[in-house]
Amino acid sequence: GENVEQHPSTLSVQEGDSAVIKCTYSDSASNYFPWYKQELGKGPQLIIDIRSNVGEKKDQRIAVTLNKTAKHFSLHITETQPEDSAVYFCAANQAAGNKLTFGGGTRVLVKP
Amino acid sequence: DTGVSQNPRHKITKRGQNVTFRCDPISEHNRLYWYRQTLGQGPEFLTYFQNEAQLEKSRLLSDRFSAERPKGSFSTLEIQRTEQGDSAMYLCASSPKVATPQLSTDTQYFGPGTRLTVL
């Protein structure tokens, strides 16, 4: 089955700096890669996603890049703000049923 | 609120008791997923439904677990004879049947979860 590795597990940045989180996946059949933000006591909230036919996608301060050959994808947050502090999860789908396999999460702390 | 809702939000039970959780997906979403999340980990897939049909179950779903979606709308997850290892956040997600310019049928929208504590 699919295996998703996520790094780093924790990330501390100064407000205004950029944050980058990287994930690798194992199943070459995966074609959908979402990123979720989870705040304490809440369910994961989708922040951006990318399909395998696209190499990069951007939404305001958030961007995701995908390298299908190397089987890795990354989340980039620019101009970080204190409200970006949360746990971020990457995920990859399995084509049959579209169930998601999640990475272990990255705890991001944005220091004011 | 038109998001995924889950009830109860918190459940504390004693070992050996049965518990049942409910998930109400976003209206007209035909796929419904259950995941389990333990502290400090990412969610792990348990099972999913397309309409009322349960199409896949993870090996994590032991015989003590059962899920239903009788009318293709809300779903229930029951755990019988709970064990301390069942303590976790149980998350429900749903996906739309029809894609729009803004929404993909791959997109899974999560509810707030039910936190289960087994004493």
PDB file of C-alpha atoms in Angstrom:
ATOM      1  CA  GLY A   1       0.000   0.000   0.000  1.00  0.00           C
ATOM      2  CA  GLU A   2       0.851   3.667  -0.026  1.00  0.00           C
ATOM      3  CA  ASN A   3       3.412   5.098   2.408  1.00  0.00           C
ATOM      4  CA  VAL A   4       3.783   8.845   2.954  1.00  0.00           C
ATOM      5  CA  GLU A   5       6.755  10.355   4.772  1.00  0.00           C
ATOM      6  CA  GLN A   6       6.678  13.989   5.961  1.00  0.00           C
ATOM      7  CA  HIS A   7       9.509  16.253   7.119  1.00  0.00           C
ATOM      8  CA  PRO A   8      10.235  18.080   9.319  1.00  0.00           C
ATOM      9  CA  SER A   9       8.100  17.009  12.264  1.00  0.00           C
ATOM     10  CA  THR A  10       8.398  20.467  13.825  1.00  0.00           C
ATOM     11  CA  LEU A  11       9.169  23.835  12.261  1.00  0.00           C
ATOM     12  CA  SER A  12       9.655  27.150  14.003  1.00  0.00           C
ATOM     13  CA  VAL A  13       9.792  30.311  11.897  1.00  0.00           C
ATOM     14  CA  GLN A  14       9.793  34.022  12.518  1.00  0.00           C
ATOM     15  CA  GLU A  15       6.700  35.915  11.445  1.00  0.00           C
ATOM     16  CA  GLY A  16       7.109  37.031   7.851  1.00  0.00           C
ATOM     17  CA  ASP A  17       9.530  34.257   6.924  1.00  0.00           C
ATOM     18  CA  SER A  18       8.685  31.318   4.665  1.00  0.00           C
ATOM     19  CA  ALA A  19       7.925  27.762   5.748  1.00  0.00           C
ATOM     20  CA  VAL A  20       8.509  24.659   3.630  1.00  0.00           C
ATOM     21  CA  ILE A  21       7.237  21.159   4.375  1.00  0.00           C
ATOM     22  CA  LYS A  22       8.237  18.158   2.267  1.00  0.00           C
ATOM     23  CA  CYS A  23       6.550  14.817   1.659  1.00  0.00           C
ATOM     24  CA  THR A  24       7.438  11.690  -0.262  1.00  0.00           C
ATOM     25  CA  TYR A  25       5.090   8.926  -1.343  1.00  0.00           C
ATOM     26  CA  SER A  26       5.611   5.376  -2.529  1.00  0.00           C
ATOM     27  CA  ASP A  27       2.694   4.460  -4.823  1.00  0.00           C
ATOM     28  CA  SER A  28       3.281   5.684  -8.369  1.00  0.00           C
ATOM     29  CA  ALA A  29      -0.474   5.283  -9.060  1.00  0.00           C
ATOM     30  CA  SER A  30      -1.339   8.096  -6.628  1.00  0.00           C
ATOM     31  CA  ASN A  31      -2.687  11.092  -8.513  1.00  0.00           C
ATOM     32  CA  TYR A  32      -4.142  13.436  -5.899  1.00  0.00           C
ATOM     33  CA  PHE A  33      -2.187  15.168  -3.135  1.00  0.00           C
ATOM     34  CA  PRO A  34      -4.016  17.365  -0.610  1.00  0.00           C
ATOM     35  CA  TRP A  35      -2.623  19.370   2.281  1.00  0.00           C
ATOM     36  CA  TYR A  36      -4.573  19.837   5.487  1.00  0.00           C
ATOM     37  CA  LYS A  37      -4.199  22.220   8.412  1.00  0.00           C
ATOM     38  CA  GLN A  38      -5.338  21.009  11.813  1.00  0.00           C
ATOM     39  CA  GLU A  39      -5.780  23.213  14.845  1.00  0.00           C
ATOM     40  CA  LEU A  40      -6.062  21.865  18.353  1.00  0.00           C
ATOM     41  CA  GLY A  41      -9.310  20.021  18.951  1.00  0.00           C
ATOM     42  CA  LYS A  42     -10.526  20.439  15.379  1.00  0.00           C
ATOM     43  CA  GLY A  43     -10.753  18.276  12.297  1.00  0.00           C
ATOM     44  CA  PRO A  44      -8.318  18.664   9.395  1.00  0.00           C
ATOM     45  CA  GLN A  45      -9.118  21.583   7.082  1.00  0.00           C
ATOM     46  CA  LEU A  46      -8.144  21.382   3.417  1.00  0.00           C
ATOM     47  CA  ILE A  47      -5.872  24.269   2.476  1.00  0.00           C
ATOM     48  CA  ILE A  48      -4.665  23.308  -0.992  1.00  0.00           C
ATOM     49  CA  ASP A  49      -4.442  20.262  -3.230  1.00  0.00           C
ATOM     50  CA  ILE A  50      -2.743  19.261  -6.453  1.00  0.00           C
ATOM     51  CA  ARG A  51      -3.361  16.631  -9.067  1.00  0.00           C
ATOM     52  CA  SER A  52      -0.655  14.676 -10.823  1.00  0.00           C
ATOM     53  CA  ASN A  53      -1.116  16.441 -14.156  1.00  0.00           C
ATOM     54  CA  VAL A  54       0.029  19.732 -12.606  1.00  0.00           C
ATOM     55  CA  GLY A  55       3.501  20.601 -11.342  1.00  0.00           C
ATOM     56  CA  GLU A  56       2.642  23.613  -9.215  1.00  0.00           C
ATOM     57  CA  LYS A  57      -0.410  25.331  -7.771  1.00  0.00           C
ATOM     58  CA  LYS A  58      -0.652  28.578  -5.855  1.00  0.00           C
ATOM     59  CA  ASP A  59      -3.336  30.167  -3.700  1.00  0.00           C
ATOM     60  CA  GLN A  60      -2.344  33.519  -2.207  1.00  0.00           C
ATOM     61  CA  ARG A  61       0.447  32.798   0.326  1.00  0.00           C
ATOM     62  CA  ILE A  62       0.294  29.037  -0.120  1.00  0.00           C
ATOM     63  CA  ALA A  63       1.821  27.009  -2.933  1.00  0.00           C
ATOM     64  CA  VAL A  64       2.332  23.328  -3.567  1.00  0.00           C
ATOM     65  CA  THR A  65       4.833  21.725  -5.947  1.00  0.00           C
ATOM     66  CA  LEU A  66       4.795  18.145  -7.203  1.00  0.00           C
ATOM     67  CA  ASN A  67       7.565  16.054  -8.721  1.00  0.00           C
ATOM     68  CA  LYS A  68       5.986  12.813  -9.927  1.00  0.00           C
ATOM     69  CA  THR A  69       9.259  11.351 -11.134  1.00  0.00           C
ATOM     70  CA  ALA A  70      10.849  11.687  -7.718  1.00  0.00           C
ATOM     71  CA  LYS A  71       7.530  11.046  -5.937  1.00  0.00           C
ATOM     72  CA  HIS A  72       7.709  14.053  -3.703  1.00  0.00           C
ATOM     73  CA  PHE A  73       5.629  17.147  -3.126  1.00  0.00           C
ATOM     74  CA  SER A  74       6.086  20.220  -0.982  1.00  0.00           C
ATOM     75  CA  LEU A  75       4.035  22.923   0.721  1.00  0.00           C
ATOM     76  CA  HIS A  76       5.336  26.478   0.736  1.00  0.00           C
ATOM     77  CA  ILE A  77       3.874  29.168   2.976  1.00  0.00           C
ATOM     78  CA  THR A  78       5.183  32.673   2.390  1.00  0.00           C
ATOM     79  CA  GLU A  79       4.926  35.713   4.671  1.00  0.00           C
ATOM     80  CA  THR A  80       3.952  33.540   7.612  1.00  0.00           C
ATOM     81  CA  GLN A  81       1.597  34.931  10.238  1.00  0.00           C
ATOM     82  CA  PRO A  82       0.919  33.787  13.819  1.00  0.00           C
ATOM     83  CA  GLU A  83      -2.428  32.321  12.698  1.00  0.00           C
ATOM     84  CA  ASP A  84      -0.509  29.919  10.435  1.00  0.00           C
ATOM     85  CA  SER A  85       0.616  28.111  13.596  1.00  0.00           C
ATOM     86  CA  ALA A  86      -0.942  24.637  13.474  1.00  0.00           C
ATOM     87  CA  VAL A  87      -0.193  21.043  12.491  1.00  0.00           C
ATOM     88  CA  TYR A  88      -0.011  20.461   8.743  1.00  0.00           C
ATOM     89  CA  PHE A  89      -0.562  17.086   7.088  1.00  0.00           C
ATOM     90  CA  CYS A  90       0.200  15.983   3.563  1.00  0.00           C
ATOM     91  CA  ALA A  91      -1.656  13.067   2.026  1.00  0.00           C
ATOM     92  CA  ALA A  92      -1.724  10.952  -1.106  1.00  0.00           C
ATOM     93  CA  ASN A  93      -4.653   9.044  -2.499  1.00  0.00           C
ATOM     94  CA  GLN A  94      -5.008   5.464  -3.567  1.00  0.00           C
ATOM     95  CA  ALA A  95      -6.832   5.421  -6.874  1.00  0.00           C
ATOM     96  CA  ALA A  96      -9.296   2.695  -5.874  1.00  0.00           C
ATOM     97  CA  GLY A  97     -11.788   4.381  -3.585  1.00  0.00           C
ATOM     98  CA  ASN A  98      -9.646   7.480  -3.224  1.00  0.00           C
ATOM     99  CA  LYS A  99      -8.802   6.765   0.406  1.00  0.00           C
ATOM    100  CA  LEU A 100      -6.051   9.009   1.711  1.00  0.00           C
ATOM    101  CA  THR A 101      -2.772   8.019   3.320  1.00  0.00           C
ATOM    102  CA  PHE A 102      -1.441  10.795   5.544  1.00  0.00           C
ATOM    103  CA  GLY A 103       2.039  11.819   6.536  1.00  0.00           C
ATOM    104  CA  GLY A 104       2.969  12.074  10.187  1.00  0.00           C
ATOM    105  CA  GLY A 105       2.360  15.827  10.368  1.00  0.00           C
ATOM    106  CA  THR A 106       4.456  18.956  10.854  1.00  0.00           C
ATOM    107  CA  ARG A 107       3.879  21.210  13.827  1.00  0.00           C
ATOM    108  CA  VAL A 108       4.482  24.778  12.636  1.00  0.00           C
ATOM    109  CA  LEU A 109       5.067  27.561  15.131  1.00  0.00           C
ATOM    110  CA  VAL A 110       5.178  31.130  13.835  1.00  0.00           C
ATOM    111  CA  LYS A 111       6.843  33.413  16.349  1.00  0.00           C
ATOM    112  CA  PRO A 112       5.686  37.046  16.370  1.00  0.00           C
TER     113      PRO A 112
ATOM    114  CA  ASP B   1     -23.507  25.270   8.908  1.00  0.00           C
ATOM    115  CA  THR B   2     -23.294  23.056   5.842  1.00  0.00           C
ATOM    116  CA  GLY B   3     -20.096  21.215   6.770  1.00  0.00           C
ATOM    117  CA  VAL B   4     -19.644  17.648   7.970  1.00  0.00           C
ATOM    118  CA  SER B   5     -21.030  17.211  11.473  1.00  0.00           C
ATOM    119  CA  GLN B   6     -20.162  14.542  14.016  1.00  0.00           C
ATOM    120  CA  ASN B   7     -21.793  13.607  17.288  1.00  0.00           C
ATOM    121  CA  PRO B   8     -20.944  13.364  20.043  1.00  0.00           C
ATOM    122  CA  ARG B   9     -17.831  15.546  20.054  1.00  0.00           C
ATOM    123  CA  HIS B  10     -16.464  13.787  23.128  1.00  0.00           C
ATOM    124  CA  LYS B  11     -17.172  10.378  24.631  1.00  0.00           C
ATOM    125  CA  ILE B  12     -15.724   8.915  27.799  1.00  0.00           C
ATOM    126  CA  THR B  13     -16.502   5.285  28.452  1.00  0.00           C
ATOM    127  CA  LYS B  14     -15.318   2.392  30.547  1.00  0.00           C
ATOM    128  CA  ARG B  15     -13.478  -0.526  29.071  1.00  0.00           C
ATOM    129  CA  GLY B  16     -15.878  -3.178  27.817  1.00  0.00           C
ATOM    130  CA  GLN B  17     -18.726  -0.799  27.018  1.00  0.00           C
ATOM    131  CA  ASN B  18     -20.151  -0.249  23.540  1.00  0.00           C
ATOM    132  CA  VAL B  19     -20.119   3.173  21.889  1.00  0.00           C
ATOM    133  CA  THR B  20     -21.696   4.572  18.737  1.00  0.00           C
ATOM    134  CA  PHE B  21     -20.724   7.675  16.806  1.00  0.00           C
ATOM    135  CA  ARG B  22     -22.693   9.476  14.134  1.00  0.00           C
ATOM    136  CA  CYS B  23     -21.537  11.374  11.061  1.00  0.00           C
ATOM    137  CA  ASP B  24     -23.684  13.611   8.883  1.00  0.00           C
ATOM    138  CA  PRO B  25     -21.897  14.366   5.612  1.00  0.00           C
ATOM    139  CA  ILE B  26     -22.297  17.426   3.449  1.00  0.00           C
ATOM    140  CA  SER B  27     -25.599  17.217   1.583  1.00  0.00           C
ATOM    141  CA  GLU B  28     -25.437  15.192  -1.638  1.00  0.00           C
ATOM    142  CA  HIS B  29     -21.927  13.951  -1.012  1.00  0.00           C
ATOM    143  CA  ASN B  30     -22.022  10.319  -2.035  1.00  0.00           C
ATOM    144  CA  ARG B  31     -18.737   9.122  -0.545  1.00  0.00           C
ATOM    145  CA  LEU B  32     -18.220   8.967   3.192  1.00  0.00           C
ATOM    146  CA  TYR B  33     -14.980   7.996   4.934  1.00  0.00           C
ATOM    147  CA  TRP B  34     -14.041   7.119   8.499  1.00  0.00           C
ATOM    148  CA  TYR B  35     -10.523   7.702   9.805  1.00  0.00           C
ATOM    149  CA  ARG B  36      -8.899   7.289  13.208  1.00  0.00           C
ATOM    150  CA  GLN B  37      -6.284   9.666  14.564  1.00  0.00           C
ATOM    151  CA  THR B  38      -4.175   9.019  17.627  1.00  0.00           C
ATOM    152  CA  LEU B  39      -2.251  11.758  19.409  1.00  0.00           C
ATOM    153  CA  GLY B  40       0.635  13.122  17.369  1.00  0.00           C
ATOM    154  CA  GLN B  41      -0.165  11.046  14.294  1.00  0.00           C
ATOM    155  CA  GLY B  42      -1.880  11.582  10.976  1.00  0.00           C
ATOM    156  CA  PRO B  43      -5.356  10.176  10.352  1.00  0.00           C
ATOM    157  CA  GLU B  44      -5.524   6.501   9.364  1.00  0.00           C
ATOM    158  CA  PHE B  45      -8.165   5.149   7.007  1.00  0.00           C
ATOM    159  CA  LEU B  46     -10.762   2.803   8.514  1.00  0.00           C
ATOM    160  CA  THR B  47     -13.539   2.365   5.954  1.00  0.00           C
ATOM    161  CA  TYR B  48     -15.541   4.119   3.272  1.00  0.00           C
ATOM    162  CA  PHE B  49     -18.993   4.102   1.713  1.00  0.00           C
ATOM    163  CA  GLN B  50     -20.230   5.012  -1.693  1.00  0.00           C
ATOM    164  CA  ASN B  51     -23.891   5.772  -1.148  1.00  0.00           C
ATOM    165  CA  GLU B  52     -25.068   2.963   1.174  1.00  0.00           C
ATOM    166  CA  ALA B  53     -22.474   0.399   0.065  1.00  0.00           C
ATOM    167  CA  GLN B  54     -19.432  -0.192   2.267  1.00  0.00           C
ATOM    168  CA  LEU B  55     -16.722  -0.710  -0.323  1.00  0.00           C
ATOM    169  CA  GLU B  56     -13.538  -1.108   1.681  1.00  0.00           C
ATOM    170  CA  LYS B  57     -12.453  -1.816   5.238  1.00  0.00           C
ATOM    171  CA  SER B  58      -8.956  -1.379   6.639  1.00  0.00           C
ATOM    172  CA  ARG B  59      -7.198  -4.115   8.572  1.00  0.00           C
ATOM    173  CA  LEU B  60      -7.374  -1.635  11.472  1.00  0.00           C
ATOM    174  CA  LEU B  61     -11.116  -2.294  11.622  1.00  0.00           C
ATOM    175  CA  SER B  62     -11.308  -5.327  13.889  1.00  0.00           C
ATOM    176  CA  ASP B  63     -14.438  -7.428  14.339  1.00  0.00           C
ATOM    177  CA  ARG B  64     -15.415  -5.171  17.235  1.00  0.00           C
ATOM    178  CA  PHE B  65     -15.936  -2.287  14.818  1.00  0.00           C
ATOM    179  CA  SER B  66     -18.933  -1.934  12.546  1.00  0.00           C
ATOM    180  CA  ALA B  67     -20.026   0.918  10.324  1.00  0.00           C
ATOM    181  CA  GLU B  68     -23.284   1.517   8.521  1.00  0.00           C
ATOM    182  CA  ARG B  69     -24.785   4.016   6.152  1.00  0.00           C
ATOM    183  CA  PRO B  70     -28.290   2.637   5.743  1.00  0.00           C
ATOM    184  CA  LYS B  71     -29.861   5.266   3.497  1.00  0.00           C
ATOM    185  CA  GLY B  72     -26.770   6.673   1.893  1.00  0.00           C
ATOM    186  CA  SER B  73     -26.908   9.788   4.044  1.00  0.00           C
ATOM    187  CA  PHE B  74     -25.628   9.731   7.657  1.00  0.00           C
ATOM    188  CA  SER B  75     -23.319   7.002   8.913  1.00  0.00           C
ATOM    189  CA  THR B  76     -22.707   5.370  12.279  1.00  0.00           C
ATOM    190  CA  LEU B  77     -19.561   3.758  13.634  1.00  0.00           C
ATOM    191  CA  GLU B  78     -19.991   1.349  16.521  1.00  0.00           C
ATOM    192  CA  ILE B  79     -17.249  -0.073  18.692  1.00  0.00           C
ATOM    193  CA  GLN B  80     -18.169  -3.045  20.830  1.00  0.00           C
ATOM    194  CA  ARG B  81     -16.357  -4.096  24.002  1.00  0.00           C
ATOM    195  CA  THR B  82     -14.124  -1.027  23.933  1.00  0.00           C
ATOM    196  CA  GLU B  83     -10.457  -1.351  24.877  1.00  0.00           C
ATOM    197  CA  GLN B  84      -8.053   1.323  26.075  1.00  0.00           C
ATOM    198  CA  GLY B  85      -6.270   1.114  22.728  1.00  0.00           C
ATOM    199  CA  ASP B  86      -9.440   2.378  21.048  1.00  0.00           C
ATOM    200  CA  SER B  87      -8.892   5.816  22.592  1.00  0.00           C
ATOM    201  CA  ALA B  88      -8.457   8.176  19.667  1.00  0.00           C
ATOM    202  CA  MET B  89     -10.128  10.869  17.588  1.00  0.00           C
ATOM    203  CA  TYR B  90     -12.566   9.357  15.089  1.00  0.00           C
ATOM    204  CA  LEU B  91     -12.902  11.520  11.995  1.00  0.00           C
ATOM    205  CA  CYS B  92     -15.499  11.437   9.264  1.00  0.00           C
ATOM    206  CA  ALA B  93     -15.045  12.945   5.804  1.00  0.00           C
ATOM    207  CA  SER B  94     -17.215  13.219   2.716  1.00  0.00           C
ATOM    208  CA  SER B  95     -16.605  13.806  -0.985  1.00  0.00           C
ATOM    209  CA  PRO B  96     -18.875  15.356  -3.609  1.00  0.00           C
ATOM    210  CA  LYS B  97     -20.502  13.250  -6.307  1.00  0.00           C
ATOM    211  CA  VAL B  98     -20.222  15.911  -8.970  1.00  0.00           C
ATOM    212  CA  ALA B  99     -17.177  18.045  -9.696  1.00  0.00           C
ATOM    213  CA  THR B 100     -17.485  21.799 -10.081  1.00  0.00           C
ATOM    214  CA  PRO B 101     -14.899  24.377 -11.091  1.00  0.00           C
ATOM    215  CA  GLN B 102     -14.211  24.821  -7.386  1.00  0.00           C
ATOM    216  CA  LEU B 103     -14.606  21.261  -6.145  1.00  0.00           C
ATOM    217  CA  SER B 104     -13.033  17.985  -7.182  1.00  0.00           C
ATOM    218  CA  THR B 105     -14.684  14.643  -6.514  1.00  0.00           C
ATOM    219  CA  ASP B 106     -11.379  13.671  -4.916  1.00  0.00           C
ATOM    220  CA  THR B 107     -11.635  16.352  -2.247  1.00  0.00           C
ATOM    221  CA  GLN B 108     -12.447  15.068   1.222  1.00  0.00           C
ATOM    222  CA  TYR B 109     -13.999  17.447   3.725  1.00  0.00           C
ATOM    223  CA  PHE B 110     -13.527  16.478   7.340  1.00  0.00           C
ATOM    224  CA  GLY B 111     -15.804  16.913  10.301  1.00  0.00           C
ATOM    225  CA  PRO B 112     -14.631  18.056  13.754  1.00  0.00           C
ATOM    226  CA  GLY B 113     -14.225  14.484  14.977  1.00  0.00           C
ATOM    227  CA  THR B 114     -15.357  12.520  18.014  1.00  0.00           C
ATOM    228  CA  ARG B 115     -12.746  12.148  20.713  1.00  0.00           C
ATOM    229  CA  LEU B 116     -13.091   8.796  22.474  1.00  0.00           C
ATOM    230  CA  THR B 117     -11.469   8.119  25.832  1.00  0.00           C
ATOM    231  CA  VAL B 118     -11.657   4.573  27.173  1.00  0.00           C
ATOM    232  CA  LEU B 119     -10.905   4.324  30.897  1.00  0.00           C
TER     233      LEU B 119
END
